[in-house]
Amino acid sequence: MMVAGIGSRKGVTAGDVRAAVETALEAHGLAMTALSALATGEIKRDEPAIFLAGRDLDLPVLIMSDAALQSVSSGTVSRSEASQAQAGTPSVSEASALAAVGKGAKLLGPRIVLGPVTCAIALGGGTA
């Protein structure tokens, strides 16, 4: 299973989200067809652009609980004080991807920042 974790500022567009996902995949030499889902934290539940991007990409959007994000936060690579203060994790995108993939998840690298959106790719064989 491969998941793209998404973090963003408020008010982003679906195009912003899609561009960040495409950039992250390209950075790892991967195609969009490799993805199983998009994932984000509970804090982004009301951010319509993430769901619109999922629809556009024909991928489900998984909402990870705060507890799930916190349980994998030690595995994140990037550190954002804003993310830590607002979501309780150093990186919403990295923690979301790790939590969604589940046991044995590993990040392919640090999150990619593209304007107002961050995207991290995690890979693993399990499910959350």
mmCIF file of N, CA and C in Angstrom:
data_model
loop_
_atom_site.group_PDB
_atom_site.id
_atom_site.type_symbol
_atom_site.label_atom_id
_atom_site.label_comp_id
_atom_site.label_asym_id
_atom_site.label_seq_id
_atom_site.Cartn_x
_atom_site.Cartn_y
_atom_site.Cartn_z
ATOM 1 N N MET A 1 0.847 -1.179 0.000
ATOM 2 C CA MET A 1 0.000 0.000 0.000
ATOM 3 C C MET A 1 0.891 1.241 0.000
ATOM 4 N N MET A 2 0.538 2.221 -0.818
ATOM 5 C CA MET A 2 1.254 3.488 -0.865
ATOM 6 C C MET A 2 0.253 4.625 -0.698
ATOM 7 N N VAL A 3 0.551 5.528 0.222
ATOM 8 C CA VAL A 3 -0.362 6.616 0.553
ATOM 9 C C VAL A 3 0.371 7.949 0.496
ATOM 10 N N ALA A 4 -0.319 8.952 -0.023
ATOM 11 C CA ALA A 4 0.188 10.328 -0.008
ATOM 12 C C ALA A 4 -0.477 11.059 1.144
ATOM 13 N N GLY A 5 0.311 11.458 2.126
ATOM 14 C CA GLY A 5 -0.190 12.246 3.242
ATOM 15 C C GLY A 5 -0.200 13.709 2.862
ATOM 16 N N ILE A 6 -1.257 14.408 3.240
ATOM 17 C CA ILE A 6 -1.447 15.809 2.853
ATOM 18 C C ILE A 6 -1.561 16.698 4.089
ATOM 19 N N GLY A 7 -0.837 17.787 4.066
ATOM 20 C CA GLY A 7 -0.983 18.869 5.024
ATOM 21 C C GLY A 7 -1.167 20.149 4.225
ATOM 22 N N SER A 8 -1.834 21.132 4.793
ATOM 23 C CA SER A 8 -2.046 22.363 4.022
ATOM 24 C C SER A 8 -2.411 23.524 4.922
ATOM 25 N N ARG A 9 -2.270 24.699 4.359
ATOM 26 C CA ARG A 9 -2.840 25.882 4.992
ATOM 27 C C ARG A 9 -4.334 25.880 4.668
ATOM 28 N N LYS A 10 -5.075 26.716 5.347
ATOM 29 C CA LYS A 10 -6.513 26.843 5.063
ATOM 30 C C LYS A 10 -6.711 27.503 3.703
ATOM 31 N N GLY A 11 -7.765 27.098 3.034
ATOM 32 C CA GLY A 11 -8.159 27.760 1.804
ATOM 33 C C GLY A 11 -7.389 27.375 0.558
ATOM 34 N N VAL A 12 -6.690 26.247 0.563
ATOM 35 C CA VAL A 12 -5.975 25.823 -0.630
ATOM 36 C C VAL A 12 -6.973 25.347 -1.680
ATOM 37 N N THR A 13 -6.503 25.187 -2.905
ATOM 38 C CA THR A 13 -7.359 24.684 -3.976
ATOM 39 C C THR A 13 -7.041 23.217 -4.252
ATOM 40 N N ALA A 14 -7.976 22.550 -4.912
ATOM 41 C CA ALA A 14 -7.733 21.167 -5.313
ATOM 42 C C ALA A 14 -6.519 21.093 -6.235
ATOM 43 N N GLY A 15 -6.330 22.109 -7.054
ATOM 44 C CA GLY A 15 -5.156 22.159 -7.935
ATOM 45 C C GLY A 15 -3.859 22.229 -7.147
ATOM 46 N N ASP A 16 -3.866 22.987 -6.042
ATOM 47 C CA ASP A 16 -2.695 23.049 -5.163
ATOM 48 C C ASP A 16 -2.368 21.661 -4.619
ATOM 49 N N VAL A 17 -3.391 20.956 -4.175
ATOM 50 C CA VAL A 17 -3.196 19.628 -3.596
ATOM 51 C C VAL A 17 -2.701 18.652 -4.657
ATOM 52 N N ARG A 18 -3.340 18.643 -5.816
ATOM 53 C CA ARG A 18 -2.914 17.746 -6.902
ATOM 54 C C ARG A 18 -1.469 18.019 -7.297
ATOM 55 N N ALA A 19 -1.098 19.291 -7.409
ATOM 56 C CA ALA A 19 0.269 19.646 -7.798
ATOM 57 C C ALA A 19 1.281 19.141 -6.776
ATOM 58 N N ALA A 20 0.946 19.233 -5.495
ATOM 59 C CA ALA A 20 1.865 18.754 -4.453
ATOM 60 C C ALA A 20 2.011 17.236 -4.524
ATOM 61 N N VAL A 21 0.906 16.531 -4.739
ATOM 62 C CA VAL A 21 0.965 15.071 -4.858
ATOM 63 C C VAL A 21 1.814 14.687 -6.063
ATOM 64 N N GLU A 22 1.561 15.335 -7.205
ATOM 65 C CA GLU A 22 2.326 15.032 -8.420
ATOM 66 C C GLU A 22 3.812 15.314 -8.226
ATOM 67 N N THR A 23 4.138 16.424 -7.558
ATOM 68 C CA THR A 23 5.535 16.785 -7.318
ATOM 69 C C THR A 23 6.213 15.768 -6.403
ATOM 70 N N ALA A 24 5.502 15.333 -5.352
ATOM 71 C CA ALA A 24 6.075 14.340 -4.431
ATOM 72 C C ALA A 24 6.305 13.008 -5.149
ATOM 73 N N LEU A 25 5.340 12.580 -5.935
ATOM 74 C CA LEU A 25 5.511 11.330 -6.674
ATOM 75 C C LEU A 25 6.684 11.429 -7.647
ATOM 76 N N GLU A 26 6.755 12.537 -8.357
ATOM 77 C CA GLU A 26 7.840 12.747 -9.314
ATOM 78 C C GLU A 26 9.202 12.724 -8.616
ATOM 79 N N ALA A 27 9.272 13.307 -7.429
ATOM 80 C CA ALA A 27 10.535 13.339 -6.680
ATOM 81 C C ALA A 27 11.019 11.933 -6.339
ATOM 82 N N HIS A 28 10.093 10.982 -6.245
ATOM 83 C CA HIS A 28 10.450 9.604 -5.917
ATOM 84 C C HIS A 28 10.388 8.682 -7.144
ATOM 85 N N GLY A 29 10.182 9.264 -8.322
ATOM 86 C CA GLY A 29 10.140 8.478 -9.549
ATOM 87 C C GLY A 29 8.938 7.552 -9.633
ATOM 88 N N LEU A 30 7.805 8.005 -9.094
ATOM 89 C CA LEU A 30 6.604 7.177 -9.049
ATOM 90 C C LEU A 30 5.485 7.763 -9.897
ATOM 91 N N ALA A 31 4.594 6.886 -10.328
ATOM 92 C CA ALA A 31 3.411 7.307 -11.089
ATOM 93 C C ALA A 31 2.209 7.429 -10.159
ATOM 94 N N MET A 32 1.246 8.225 -10.552
ATOM 95 C CA MET A 32 0.028 8.411 -9.781
ATOM 96 C C MET A 32 -0.670 7.067 -9.534
ATOM 97 N N THR A 33 -0.567 6.157 -10.468
ATOM 98 C CA THR A 33 -1.232 4.860 -10.339
ATOM 99 C C THR A 33 -0.658 4.022 -9.193
ATOM 100 N N ALA A 34 0.478 4.410 -8.653
ATOM 101 C CA ALA A 34 1.075 3.679 -7.521
ATOM 102 C C ALA A 34 0.329 3.957 -6.214
ATOM 103 N N LEU A 35 -0.401 5.073 -6.156
ATOM 104 C CA LEU A 35 -1.071 5.458 -4.908
ATOM 105 C C LEU A 35 -2.346 4.662 -4.649
ATOM 106 N N SER A 36 -2.538 4.335 -3.369
ATOM 107 C CA SER A 36 -3.762 3.663 -2.930
ATOM 108 C C SER A 36 -4.769 4.650 -2.365
ATOM 109 N N ALA A 37 -4.275 5.764 -1.798
ATOM 110 C CA ALA A 37 -5.159 6.726 -1.139
ATOM 111 C C ALA A 37 -4.400 8.004 -0.821
ATOM 112 N N LEU A 38 -5.175 9.040 -0.487
ATOM 113 C CA LEU A 38 -4.652 10.246 0.142
ATOM 114 C C LEU A 38 -5.040 10.152 1.613
ATOM 115 N N ALA A 39 -4.255 10.763 2.474
ATOM 116 C CA ALA A 39 -4.585 10.767 3.899
ATOM 117 C C ALA A 39 -4.251 12.129 4.483
ATOM 118 N N THR A 40 -5.016 12.512 5.486
ATOM 119 C CA THR A 40 -4.755 13.757 6.194
ATOM 120 C C THR A 40 -5.255 13.603 7.627
ATOM 121 N N GLY A 41 -4.975 14.599 8.418
ATOM 122 C CA GLY A 41 -5.372 14.549 9.815
ATOM 123 C C GLY A 41 -6.766 15.090 10.057
ATOM 124 N N GLU A 42 -7.288 14.780 11.211
ATOM 125 C CA GLU A 42 -8.614 15.250 11.640
ATOM 126 C C GLU A 42 -8.729 16.766 11.505
ATOM 127 N N ILE A 43 -7.635 17.471 11.738
ATOM 128 C CA ILE A 43 -7.630 18.932 11.658
ATOM 129 C C ILE A 43 -8.008 19.438 10.262
ATOM 130 N N LYS A 44 -7.860 18.604 9.241
ATOM 131 C CA LYS A 44 -8.144 18.993 7.848
ATOM 132 C C LYS A 44 -9.479 18.443 7.337
ATOM 133 N N ARG A 45 -10.287 17.878 8.228
ATOM 134 C CA ARG A 45 -11.572 17.285 7.832
ATOM 135 C C ARG A 45 -12.455 18.273 7.061
ATOM 136 N N ASP A 46 -12.376 19.544 7.397
ATOM 137 C CA ASP A 46 -13.233 20.549 6.765
ATOM 138 C C ASP A 46 -12.527 21.314 5.645
ATOM 139 N N GLU A 47 -11.478 20.751 5.096
ATOM 140 C CA GLU A 47 -10.741 21.391 3.997
ATOM 141 C C GLU A 47 -11.193 20.749 2.682
ATOM 142 N N PRO A 48 -12.156 21.364 1.975
ATOM 143 C CA PRO A 48 -12.761 20.721 0.807
ATOM 144 C C PRO A 48 -11.779 20.405 -0.317
ATOM 145 N N ALA A 49 -10.726 21.177 -0.459
ATOM 146 C CA ALA A 49 -9.789 20.961 -1.571
ATOM 147 C C ALA A 49 -9.149 19.577 -1.523
ATOM 148 N N ILE A 50 -8.900 19.063 -0.331
ATOM 149 C CA ILE A 50 -8.278 17.738 -0.223
ATOM 150 C C ILE A 50 -9.233 16.673 -0.749
ATOM 151 N N PHE A 51 -10.506 16.800 -0.418
ATOM 152 C CA PHE A 51 -11.499 15.830 -0.887
ATOM 153 C C PHE A 51 -11.754 15.975 -2.390
ATOM 154 N N LEU A 52 -11.755 17.213 -2.878
ATOM 155 C CA LEU A 52 -11.912 17.430 -4.318
ATOM 156 C C LEU A 52 -10.733 16.844 -5.086
ATOM 157 N N ALA A 53 -9.535 17.012 -4.558
ATOM 158 C CA ALA A 53 -8.350 16.438 -5.207
ATOM 159 C C ALA A 53 -8.455 14.916 -5.223
ATOM 160 N N GLY A 54 -8.894 14.326 -4.111
ATOM 161 C CA GLY A 54 -9.082 12.881 -4.076
ATOM 162 C C GLY A 54 -10.062 12.416 -5.136
ATOM 163 N N ARG A 55 -11.155 13.152 -5.262
ATOM 164 C CA ARG A 55 -12.148 12.807 -6.293
ATOM 165 C C ARG A 55 -11.533 12.931 -7.686
ATOM 166 N N ASP A 56 -10.825 14.033 -7.925
ATOM 167 C CA ASP A 56 -10.195 14.248 -9.235
ATOM 168 C C ASP A 56 -9.195 13.150 -9.572
ATOM 169 N N LEU A 57 -8.491 12.654 -8.553
ATOM 170 C CA LEU A 57 -7.464 11.630 -8.753
ATOM 171 C C LEU A 57 -8.032 10.213 -8.613
ATOM 172 N N ASP A 58 -9.323 10.115 -8.335
ATOM 173 C CA ASP A 58 -9.998 8.832 -8.144
ATOM 174 C C ASP A 58 -9.344 8.028 -7.020
ATOM 175 N N LEU A 59 -9.046 8.739 -5.904
ATOM 176 C CA LEU A 59 -8.436 8.120 -4.727
ATOM 177 C C LEU A 59 -9.268 8.434 -3.487
ATOM 178 N N PRO A 60 -9.434 7.465 -2.603
ATOM 179 C CA PRO A 60 -10.127 7.761 -1.343
ATOM 180 C C PRO A 60 -9.276 8.690 -0.481
ATOM 181 N N VAL A 61 -9.936 9.477 0.351
ATOM 182 C CA VAL A 61 -9.255 10.340 1.311
ATOM 183 C C VAL A 61 -9.525 9.771 2.698
ATOM 184 N N LEU A 62 -8.462 9.387 3.373
ATOM 185 C CA LEU A 62 -8.557 8.809 4.706
ATOM 186 C C LEU A 62 -8.268 9.889 5.738
ATOM 187 N N ILE A 63 -9.164 10.031 6.718
ATOM 188 C CA ILE A 63 -8.973 10.994 7.796
ATOM 189 C C ILE A 63 -8.402 10.237 8.994
ATOM 190 N N MET A 64 -7.211 10.632 9.405
ATOM 191 C CA MET A 64 -6.538 9.967 10.508
ATOM 192 C C MET A 64 -6.812 10.728 11.804
ATOM 193 N N SER A 65 -7.141 9.997 12.842
ATOM 194 C CA SER A 65 -7.441 10.622 14.135
ATOM 195 C C SER A 65 -6.191 11.266 14.730
ATOM 196 N N ASP A 66 -6.411 12.188 15.641
ATOM 197 C CA ASP A 66 -5.290 12.826 16.339
ATOM 198 C C ASP A 66 -4.439 11.782 17.056
ATOM 199 N N ALA A 67 -5.095 10.798 17.664
ATOM 200 C CA ALA A 67 -4.357 9.744 18.370
ATOM 201 C C ALA A 67 -3.494 8.935 17.410
ATOM 202 N N ALA A 68 -4.014 8.649 16.215
ATOM 203 C CA ALA A 68 -3.245 7.898 15.219
ATOM 204 C C ALA A 68 -2.023 8.699 14.771
ATOM 205 N N LEU A 69 -2.203 10.000 14.565
ATOM 206 C CA LEU A 69 -1.075 10.848 14.158
ATOM 207 C C LEU A 69 -0.012 10.880 15.248
ATOM 208 N N GLN A 70 -0.449 11.067 16.476
ATOM 209 C CA GLN A 70 0.498 11.142 17.584
ATOM 210 C C GLN A 70 1.242 9.818 17.773
ATOM 211 N N SER A 71 0.580 8.706 17.503
ATOM 212 C CA SER A 71 1.215 7.397 17.710
ATOM 213 C C SER A 71 2.355 7.135 16.727
ATOM 214 N N VAL A 72 2.364 7.830 15.588
ATOM 215 C CA VAL A 72 3.436 7.627 14.598
ATOM 216 C C VAL A 72 4.354 8.836 14.471
ATOM 217 N N SER A 73 4.127 9.864 15.270
ATOM 218 C CA SER A 73 4.895 11.106 15.139
ATOM 219 C C SER A 73 6.394 10.919 15.306
ATOM 220 N N SER A 74 6.807 9.923 16.084
ATOM 221 C CA SER A 74 8.246 9.701 16.253
ATOM 222 C C SER A 74 8.899 9.245 14.953
ATOM 223 N N GLY A 75 8.099 8.787 13.986
ATOM 224 C CA GLY A 75 8.633 8.348 12.704
ATOM 225 C C GLY A 75 8.699 9.433 11.653
ATOM 226 N N THR A 76 8.242 10.640 11.997
ATOM 227 C CA THR A 76 8.294 11.727 11.018
ATOM 228 C C THR A 76 9.722 12.251 10.897
ATOM 229 N N VAL A 77 10.028 12.813 9.750
ATOM 230 C CA VAL A 77 11.360 13.350 9.479
ATOM 231 C C VAL A 77 11.366 14.863 9.648
ATOM 232 N N SER A 78 10.322 15.506 9.162
ATOM 233 C CA SER A 78 10.223 16.959 9.191
ATOM 234 C C SER A 78 9.644 17.436 10.513
ATOM 235 N N ARG A 79 9.964 18.672 10.862
ATOM 236 C CA ARG A 79 9.454 19.256 12.105
ATOM 237 C C ARG A 79 8.919 20.654 11.818
ATOM 238 N N SER A 80 7.638 20.843 12.108
ATOM 239 C CA SER A 80 7.003 22.149 11.952
ATOM 240 C C SER A 80 6.408 22.532 13.293
ATOM 241 N N GLU A 81 6.848 23.658 13.819
ATOM 242 C CA GLU A 81 6.302 24.126 15.093
ATOM 243 C C GLU A 81 4.813 24.423 14.956
ATOM 244 N N ALA A 82 4.396 24.963 13.817
ATOM 245 C CA ALA A 82 2.973 25.255 13.595
ATOM 246 C C ALA A 82 2.163 23.968 13.594
ATOM 247 N N SER A 83 2.653 22.953 12.919
ATOM 248 C CA SER A 83 1.959 21.671 12.887
ATOM 249 C C SER A 83 1.884 21.056 14.287
ATOM 250 N N GLN A 84 2.976 21.129 15.019
ATOM 251 C CA GLN A 84 3.004 20.582 16.369
ATOM 252 C C GLN A 84 1.973 21.288 17.259
ATOM 253 N N ALA A 85 1.921 22.617 17.160
ATOM 254 C CA ALA A 85 1.006 23.392 18.001
ATOM 255 C C ALA A 85 -0.464 23.166 17.625
ATOM 256 N N GLN A 86 -0.743 23.074 16.322
ATOM 257 C CA GLN A 86 -2.129 22.984 15.870
ATOM 258 C C GLN A 86 -2.663 21.553 15.803
ATOM 259 N N ALA A 87 -1.795 20.593 15.446
ATOM 260 C CA ALA A 87 -2.261 19.224 15.221
ATOM 261 C C ALA A 87 -1.660 18.196 16.177
ATOM 262 N N GLY A 88 -0.686 18.619 16.974
ATOM 263 C CA GLY A 88 -0.078 17.696 17.919
ATOM 264 C C GLY A 88 0.910 16.726 17.307
ATOM 265 N N THR A 89 1.357 17.023 16.101
ATOM 266 C CA THR A 89 2.349 16.197 15.409
ATOM 267 C C THR A 89 3.318 17.113 14.672
ATOM 268 N N PRO A 90 4.578 16.717 14.539
ATOM 269 C CA PRO A 90 5.557 17.576 13.867
ATOM 270 C C PRO A 90 5.298 17.756 12.363
ATOM 271 N N SER A 91 4.540 16.844 11.761
ATOM 272 C CA SER A 91 4.238 16.936 10.336
ATOM 273 C C SER A 91 2.930 16.207 10.051
ATOM 274 N N VAL A 92 1.885 16.962 9.740
ATOM 275 C CA VAL A 92 0.589 16.343 9.433
ATOM 276 C C VAL A 92 0.709 15.436 8.218
ATOM 277 N N SER A 93 1.400 15.883 7.181
ATOM 278 C CA SER A 93 1.482 15.062 5.968
ATOM 279 C C SER A 93 2.239 13.758 6.217
ATOM 280 N N GLU A 94 3.376 13.824 6.887
ATOM 281 C CA GLU A 94 4.160 12.617 7.133
ATOM 282 C C GLU A 94 3.430 11.669 8.088
ATOM 283 N N ALA A 95 2.905 12.203 9.180
ATOM 284 C CA ALA A 95 2.209 11.360 10.151
ATOM 285 C C ALA A 95 0.946 10.748 9.537
ATOM 286 N N SER A 96 0.229 11.502 8.718
ATOM 287 C CA SER A 96 -0.979 10.974 8.075
ATOM 288 C C SER A 96 -0.646 9.805 7.154
ATOM 289 N N ALA A 97 0.409 9.961 6.374
ATOM 290 C CA ALA A 97 0.811 8.886 5.466
ATOM 291 C C ALA A 97 1.223 7.644 6.251
ATOM 292 N N LEU A 98 2.029 7.831 7.289
ATOM 293 C CA LEU A 98 2.474 6.699 8.112
ATOM 294 C C LEU A 98 1.291 6.003 8.787
ATOM 295 N N ALA A 99 0.400 6.782 9.373
ATOM 296 C CA ALA A 99 -0.739 6.206 10.082
ATOM 297 C C ALA A 99 -1.668 5.457 9.131
ATOM 298 N N ALA A 100 -1.870 5.992 7.940
ATOM 299 C CA ALA A 100 -2.768 5.355 6.979
ATOM 300 C C ALA A 100 -2.209 4.031 6.476
ATOM 301 N N VAL A 101 -0.910 3.980 6.261
ATOM 302 C CA VAL A 101 -0.295 2.739 5.772
ATOM 303 C C VAL A 101 -0.311 1.675 6.861
ATOM 304 N N GLY A 102 -0.089 2.090 8.093
ATOM 305 C CA GLY A 102 -0.167 1.139 9.198
ATOM 306 C C GLY A 102 1.163 0.491 9.521
ATOM 307 N N LYS A 103 1.075 -0.670 10.133
ATOM 308 C CA LYS A 103 2.261 -1.379 10.617
ATOM 309 C C LYS A 103 3.283 -1.590 9.499
ATOM 310 N N GLY A 104 4.526 -1.299 9.818
ATOM 311 C CA GLY A 104 5.605 -1.470 8.845
ATOM 312 C C GLY A 104 5.751 -0.312 7.875
ATOM 313 N N ALA A 105 5.009 0.770 8.085
ATOM 314 C CA ALA A 105 5.070 1.917 7.178
ATOM 315 C C ALA A 105 6.437 2.583 7.224
ATOM 316 N N LYS A 106 6.866 3.074 6.068
ATOM 317 C CA LYS A 106 8.083 3.878 6.027
ATOM 318 C C LYS A 106 7.901 5.010 5.036
ATOM 319 N N LEU A 107 8.435 6.157 5.414
ATOM 320 C CA LEU A 107 8.407 7.306 4.520
ATOM 321 C C LEU A 107 9.454 7.113 3.434
ATOM 322 N N LEU A 108 9.128 7.535 2.224
ATOM 323 C CA LEU A 108 10.106 7.469 1.145
ATOM 324 C C LEU A 108 11.096 8.618 1.224
ATOM 325 N N GLY A 109 10.789 9.602 2.047
ATOM 326 C CA GLY A 109 11.649 10.767 2.249
ATOM 327 C C GLY A 109 10.866 11.812 3.014
ATOM 328 N N PRO A 110 11.493 12.955 3.268
ATOM 329 C CA PRO A 110 10.767 14.024 3.964
ATOM 330 C C PRO A 110 9.649 14.571 3.087
ATOM 331 N N ARG A 111 8.714 15.253 3.715
ATOM 332 C CA ARG A 111 7.596 15.850 2.985
ATOM 333 C C ARG A 111 8.118 16.814 1.916
ATOM 334 N N ILE A 112 7.332 16.963 0.887
ATOM 335 C CA ILE A 112 7.588 17.940 -0.172
ATOM 336 C C ILE A 112 6.697 19.134 0.124
ATOM 337 N N VAL A 113 7.262 20.320 0.094
ATOM 338 C CA VAL A 113 6.491 21.542 0.313
ATOM 339 C C VAL A 113 6.325 22.231 -1.033
ATOM 340 N N LEU A 114 5.083 22.434 -1.434
ATOM 341 C CA LEU A 114 4.793 23.146 -2.677
ATOM 342 C C LEU A 114 3.758 24.220 -2.355
ATOM 343 N N GLY A 115 4.252 25.429 -2.171
ATOM 344 C CA GLY A 115 3.367 26.528 -1.798
ATOM 345 C C GLY A 115 2.684 26.231 -0.485
ATOM 346 N N PRO A 116 1.340 26.253 -0.473
ATOM 347 C CA PRO A 116 0.595 26.079 0.774
ATOM 348 C C PRO A 116 0.293 24.622 1.141
ATOM 349 N N VAL A 117 0.862 23.663 0.406
ATOM 350 C CA VAL A 117 0.551 22.244 0.623
ATOM 351 C C VAL A 117 1.830 21.450 0.856
ATOM 352 N N THR A 118 1.751 20.496 1.789
ATOM 353 C CA THR A 118 2.848 19.542 1.969
ATOM 354 C C THR A 118 2.329 18.161 1.626
ATOM 355 N N CYS A 119 3.221 17.321 1.099
ATOM 356 C CA CYS A 119 2.850 15.963 0.737
ATOM 357 C C CYS A 119 4.010 15.040 1.071
ATOM 358 N N ALA A 120 3.691 13.931 1.719
ATOM 359 C CA ALA A 120 4.676 12.906 2.044
ATOM 360 C C ALA A 120 4.140 11.561 1.570
ATOM 361 N N ILE A 121 5.038 10.728 1.068
ATOM 362 C CA ILE A 121 4.648 9.419 0.562
ATOM 363 C C ILE A 121 5.157 8.347 1.517
ATOM 364 N N ALA A 122 4.265 7.456 1.927
ATOM 365 C CA ALA A 122 4.636 6.325 2.776
ATOM 366 C C ALA A 122 4.234 5.020 2.081
ATOM 367 N N LEU A 123 5.035 4.024 2.348
ATOM 368 C CA LEU A 123 4.860 2.713 1.725
ATOM 369 C C LEU A 123 4.870 1.646 2.806
ATOM 370 N N GLY A 124 4.109 0.613 2.619
ATOM 371 C CA GLY A 124 4.102 -0.505 3.551
ATOM 372 C C GLY A 124 3.141 -1.572 3.086
ATOM 373 N N GLY A 125 3.136 -2.675 3.790
ATOM 374 C CA GLY A 125 2.308 -3.790 3.387
ATOM 375 C C GLY A 125 1.035 -3.941 4.181
ATOM 376 N N GLY A 126 0.920 -3.215 5.299
ATOM 377 C CA GLY A 126 -0.241 -3.368 6.176
ATOM 378 C C GLY A 126 -1.305 -2.330 5.932
ATOM 379 N N THR A 127 -2.332 -2.379 6.765
ATOM 380 C CA THR A 127 -3.368 -1.361 6.733
ATOM 381 C C THR A 127 -3.585 -0.860 8.153
ATOM 382 N N ALA A 128 -4.108 0.319 8.267
ATOM 383 C CA ALA A 128 -4.311 0.929 9.588
ATOM 384 C C ALA A 128 -5.393 0.237 10.363
#
